[in-house]
Amino acid sequence: MVHMNTEDIHEYINGICFKTGPPGKVGVEAEWLVADPTRPAEPVGIDHLSTLLEEVGPPPAGSKVTFEPGGQIELSSPPLLGPTRTHQALAADLDHLDKVLDEAGLVIVDSALDPLRAPARQLRTPRYTAMERFFTRNNHTSGRTMMCSTASIQVCLDIGADPTDRAERWELLHRIGPVLVAAFANSAVWRGRPTGWKSTRWAIWAGIDSGRTAPVLHPTGRRDPTESWADYALDAHVMAISETPGGGGTWTAAPGFTLSEWINGHGPRPITLADVDFHLSTLFPPVRPRSWWELRMIDAPPRRWWPVPVALATAAVDEPHARAVAEMATERLCGGSAPTRQLWLRAARDGLADTAIATCARACFDAAVEALPRMGAAALADLVDAYADQYTRRGKSPADTPRVPAPRPARTEGPALRHISTGGGAR
């Protein structure tokens, strides 16, 4: 077995996470909470959902169907050239899903955080068992809620044409991140009552292990994405380790060392590339490099509006004029630096009631509406414009019209949001 050092990890991560080339492809990973309106306080079983989906066959446009630990359905579109083709493909597959759910008397929940049900883990794979044990042993009380009760829409964009473009996209995506949190905030209700946060989902994620959920790029960090991501991975604690290389045997959760310490001999066995890959998959920053940029900061929106964050982010990165506007607006918002921890939290707590974030958001939306027709996406431009009229230009998001269900379930988990106010969240 080849012994690896930190330089090997840097080289490996650079090779698998930062592949440059002609940009333009767009992918979407859309997570949705599912409920039975006749039994709103009960989870919908994964086995039941799987059977329903198997009976009708795969989605027509090729999206991959998977499940999150709490039973959330995820549709992952194929990566396609331009926002229009991606929109058409995922729209067809979501229509397919809607029909299946409708015939079974089930509905998609129009929120990024389960507003009523207590978190209940349904997937019992070694990965998710280890993940829950990791959060429990490290007193991250919101970890179970993060796994089982949240949903997001993750926009996937190309790394860039070359190393310079890669670094510029890296900085832009971090600076626009708080804007996306605020503009699409859709999780103001939890356990049957308003929380005081526009994106409680973001607050929950920020309240767990900041070494794996905080932004990689922060004001005091280096700007080179390959070095930054490798150092982030090396400094993060290992979530779990299998008894044998390749994931076999018994799994040990929270073994108590970082990836760097494992490389330096603190682990029970030499590290393998499979171990590195697993470790990378347990890191959840808002911008995650996976041979593409995965934007993880966006709340799952109400069903009608899901294409809007996809179109907005794609225009801001891939269309030259919209990108120039976004770069200038976000640079002003962030003071020429990366966004601070306080800016991320302001976005999640206040949404577009924060006037500085709202001003930046309006500039990005207006630029996207103008740019999308040049990208062959006129229909998406109309939808983005309609969303901006209903929400962004009024300083609002879907969180400002929360839907409060009843009755409220018994409290089964500790108050996770305290970790935000006391400094345990994103850097």
Short mmCIF file of C-alpha atoms in Angstrom, two decimals, residues 96-286:
data_model
loop_
_atom_site.label_atom_id
_atom_site.label_comp_id
_atom_site.label_asym_id
_atom_site.label_seq_id
_atom_site.Cartn_x
_atom_site.Cartn_y
_atom_site.Cartn_z
CA HIS A 96 -43.39 12.70 -13.72
CA LEU A 97 -42.81 12.79 -9.95
CA ASP A 98 -45.83 15.05 -9.37
CA LYS A 99 -48.10 12.59 -11.18
CA VAL A 100 -46.86 9.67 -9.08
CA LEU A 101 -47.32 11.58 -5.83
CA ASP A 102 -50.71 12.98 -6.82
CA GLU A 103 -52.10 9.55 -7.63
CA ALA A 104 -50.90 8.33 -4.24
CA GLY A 105 -52.42 11.27 -2.39
CA LEU A 106 -49.03 12.73 -1.50
CA VAL A 107 -47.67 16.25 -1.97
CA ILE A 108 -44.36 18.08 -2.16
CA VAL A 109 -43.90 20.38 0.83
CA ASP A 110 -43.38 24.00 -0.23
CA SER A 111 -40.65 24.59 2.33
CA ALA A 112 -36.94 23.92 2.76
CA LEU A 113 -37.46 22.74 6.34
CA ASP A 114 -40.11 20.35 7.54
CA PRO A 115 -42.47 22.74 9.33
CA LEU A 116 -44.21 20.17 11.49
CA ARG A 117 -42.72 16.69 11.72
CA ALA A 118 -39.93 15.72 14.07
CA PRO A 119 -36.79 14.41 12.32
CA ALA A 120 -36.92 10.66 11.75
CA ARG A 121 -34.05 8.90 9.99
CA GLN A 122 -35.22 6.22 7.57
CA LEU A 123 -32.02 5.32 5.71
CA ARG A 124 -29.97 2.89 7.80
CA THR A 125 -26.86 2.63 5.66
CA PRO A 126 -23.46 2.63 7.40
CA ARG A 127 -22.76 6.11 6.00
CA TYR A 128 -25.79 7.74 7.59
CA THR A 129 -25.52 5.76 10.81
CA ALA A 130 -21.95 6.98 11.16
CA MET A 131 -22.96 10.53 10.29
CA GLU A 132 -25.64 10.66 12.97
CA ARG A 133 -23.27 9.18 15.55
CA PHE A 134 -20.61 11.73 14.61
CA PHE A 135 -22.99 14.63 15.23
CA THR A 136 -24.31 13.10 18.46
CA ARG A 137 -20.86 12.40 19.90
CA ASN A 138 -19.70 15.92 19.09
CA ASN A 139 -22.85 17.51 20.60
CA HIS A 140 -24.04 18.95 17.30
CA THR A 141 -27.68 18.78 18.32
CA SER A 142 -29.04 20.03 14.98
CA GLY A 143 -27.25 17.32 12.98
CA ARG A 144 -30.25 14.99 12.98
CA THR A 145 -32.54 17.79 11.78
CA MET A 146 -30.07 18.69 9.03
CA MET A 147 -30.05 15.09 7.81
CA CYS A 148 -33.76 14.36 8.03
CA SER A 149 -35.77 17.58 7.83
CA THR A 150 -34.08 19.95 5.34
CA ALA A 151 -34.25 20.32 1.57
CA SER A 152 -32.33 22.47 -0.87
CA ILE A 153 -31.91 23.07 -4.56
CA GLN A 154 -28.28 22.67 -5.51
CA VAL A 155 -27.11 24.35 -8.70
CA CYS A 156 -24.10 22.74 -10.39
CA LEU A 157 -21.92 24.83 -12.73
CA ASP A 158 -18.66 24.22 -14.57
CA ILE A 159 -15.36 24.96 -12.83
CA GLY A 160 -14.15 27.38 -15.51
CA ALA A 161 -12.26 27.70 -18.75
CA ASP A 162 -8.80 27.93 -17.19
CA PRO A 163 -7.15 28.50 -13.79
CA THR A 164 -7.77 32.26 -13.90
CA ASP A 165 -11.45 31.80 -14.70
CA ARG A 166 -11.62 29.11 -12.02
CA ALA A 167 -10.32 31.48 -9.34
CA GLU A 168 -12.64 34.29 -10.44
CA ARG A 169 -15.68 32.00 -10.33
CA TRP A 170 -14.61 30.75 -6.91
CA GLU A 171 -14.61 34.28 -5.52
CA LEU A 172 -17.83 35.33 -7.25
CA LEU A 173 -19.77 32.27 -6.09
CA HIS A 174 -18.74 32.90 -2.48
CA ARG A 175 -19.63 36.60 -2.67
CA ILE A 176 -23.03 35.91 -4.24
CA GLY A 177 -23.72 33.12 -1.75
CA PRO A 178 -25.36 35.29 0.95
CA VAL A 179 -27.48 36.92 -1.75
CA LEU A 180 -28.80 33.51 -2.81
CA VAL A 181 -29.48 32.60 0.83
CA ALA A 182 -31.53 35.76 1.34
CA ALA A 183 -33.31 35.93 -2.01
CA PHE A 184 -34.57 32.34 -1.84
CA ALA A 185 -35.04 31.97 1.92
CA ASN A 186 -37.97 29.61 2.44
CA SER A 187 -37.74 28.04 5.89
CA ALA A 188 -39.19 30.41 8.47
CA VAL A 189 -41.33 27.82 10.26
CA TRP A 190 -40.12 24.91 12.37
CA ARG A 191 -41.99 22.71 14.83
CA GLY A 192 -45.18 24.52 13.89
CA ARG A 193 -44.12 28.09 14.63
CA PRO A 194 -42.01 30.92 13.17
CA THR A 195 -38.37 30.82 14.19
CA GLY A 196 -37.31 34.44 13.64
CA TRP A 197 -35.00 33.33 10.81
CA LYS A 198 -35.85 33.63 7.12
CA SER A 199 -33.65 30.62 6.30
CA THR A 200 -33.78 28.39 9.34
CA ARG A 201 -32.36 25.64 7.13
CA TRP A 202 -29.16 27.66 6.75
CA ALA A 203 -29.04 28.33 10.49
CA ILE A 204 -29.37 24.61 11.20
CA TRP A 205 -26.54 23.74 8.81
CA ALA A 206 -24.36 26.50 10.24
CA GLY A 207 -25.03 25.23 13.76
CA ILE A 208 -23.21 21.93 13.23
CA ASP A 209 -19.50 21.19 12.84
CA SER A 210 -18.19 24.42 11.27
CA GLY A 211 -15.09 22.58 10.07
CA ARG A 212 -17.23 20.88 7.44
CA THR A 213 -20.13 23.34 6.84
CA ALA A 214 -18.50 26.79 6.98
CA PRO A 215 -17.58 28.52 3.71
CA VAL A 216 -14.15 27.47 2.47
CA LEU A 217 -13.26 30.99 1.35
CA HIS A 218 -13.47 33.57 4.10
CA PRO A 219 -11.94 37.05 4.47
CA THR A 220 -8.67 35.89 5.99
CA GLY A 221 -8.17 32.84 3.78
CA ARG A 222 -6.10 32.36 0.63
CA ARG A 223 -7.84 32.87 -2.69
CA ASP A 224 -6.49 29.89 -4.64
CA PRO A 225 -9.36 27.38 -4.68
CA THR A 226 -7.22 24.25 -5.02
CA GLU A 227 -5.04 25.09 -2.02
CA SER A 228 -8.01 26.34 0.01
CA TRP A 229 -10.10 23.21 -0.55
CA ALA A 230 -7.22 20.85 0.16
CA ASP A 231 -6.38 22.63 3.43
CA TYR A 232 -10.07 22.66 4.41
CA ALA A 233 -10.28 18.91 3.83
CA LEU A 234 -7.05 18.23 5.72
CA ASP A 235 -8.18 20.29 8.73
CA ALA A 236 -11.65 18.71 8.97
CA HIS A 237 -12.29 15.89 11.42
CA VAL A 238 -12.82 12.48 9.93
CA MET A 239 -16.50 11.58 10.25
CA ALA A 240 -16.08 7.81 10.11
CA ILE A 241 -13.57 5.14 9.15
CA SER A 242 -14.22 1.62 7.96
CA GLU A 243 -12.39 -1.36 9.38
CA THR A 244 -10.96 -2.29 5.98
CA PRO A 245 -10.02 -0.17 2.95
CA GLY A 246 -12.84 0.30 0.49
CA GLY A 247 -15.60 0.59 3.10
CA GLY A 248 -15.82 -2.99 4.33
CA GLY A 249 -16.24 -4.32 7.84
CA THR A 250 -17.21 -2.35 10.93
CA TRP A 251 -17.45 1.44 10.77
CA THR A 252 -16.15 3.66 13.57
CA ALA A 253 -17.85 7.07 13.83
CA ALA A 254 -16.04 10.15 15.17
CA PRO A 255 -12.63 8.48 15.52
CA GLY A 256 -11.21 11.72 16.90
CA PHE A 257 -8.63 12.86 14.36
CA THR A 258 -8.44 15.10 11.31
CA LEU A 259 -7.56 13.94 7.82
CA SER A 260 -4.12 15.51 8.25
CA GLU A 261 -3.58 13.62 11.50
CA TRP A 262 -4.63 10.38 9.85
CA ILE A 263 -2.07 10.92 7.11
CA ASN A 264 0.54 11.55 9.79
CA GLY A 265 -0.06 8.18 11.43
CA HIS A 266 -2.85 8.75 13.96
CA GLY A 267 -5.34 6.41 12.26
CA PRO A 268 -5.78 2.67 12.82
CA ARG A 269 -4.46 1.86 9.33
CA PRO A 270 -2.85 3.66 6.37
CA ILE A 271 -5.20 5.97 4.47
CA THR A 272 -6.37 5.10 0.94
CA LEU A 273 -7.77 7.19 -1.91
CA ALA A 274 -11.17 5.62 -1.20
CA ASP A 275 -10.93 7.04 2.33
CA VAL A 276 -10.12 10.48 0.91
CA ASP A 277 -13.10 10.31 -1.45
CA PHE A 278 -15.43 9.37 1.40
CA HIS A 279 -14.04 12.17 3.56
CA LEU A 280 -14.63 14.74 0.81
CA SER A 281 -18.22 13.56 0.49
CA THR A 282 -18.80 14.37 4.18
CA LEU A 283 -17.81 18.04 3.79
CA PHE A 284 -20.73 20.39 3.15
CA PRO A 285 -19.59 23.99 2.57
CA PRO A 286 -21.92 26.32 0.63
#
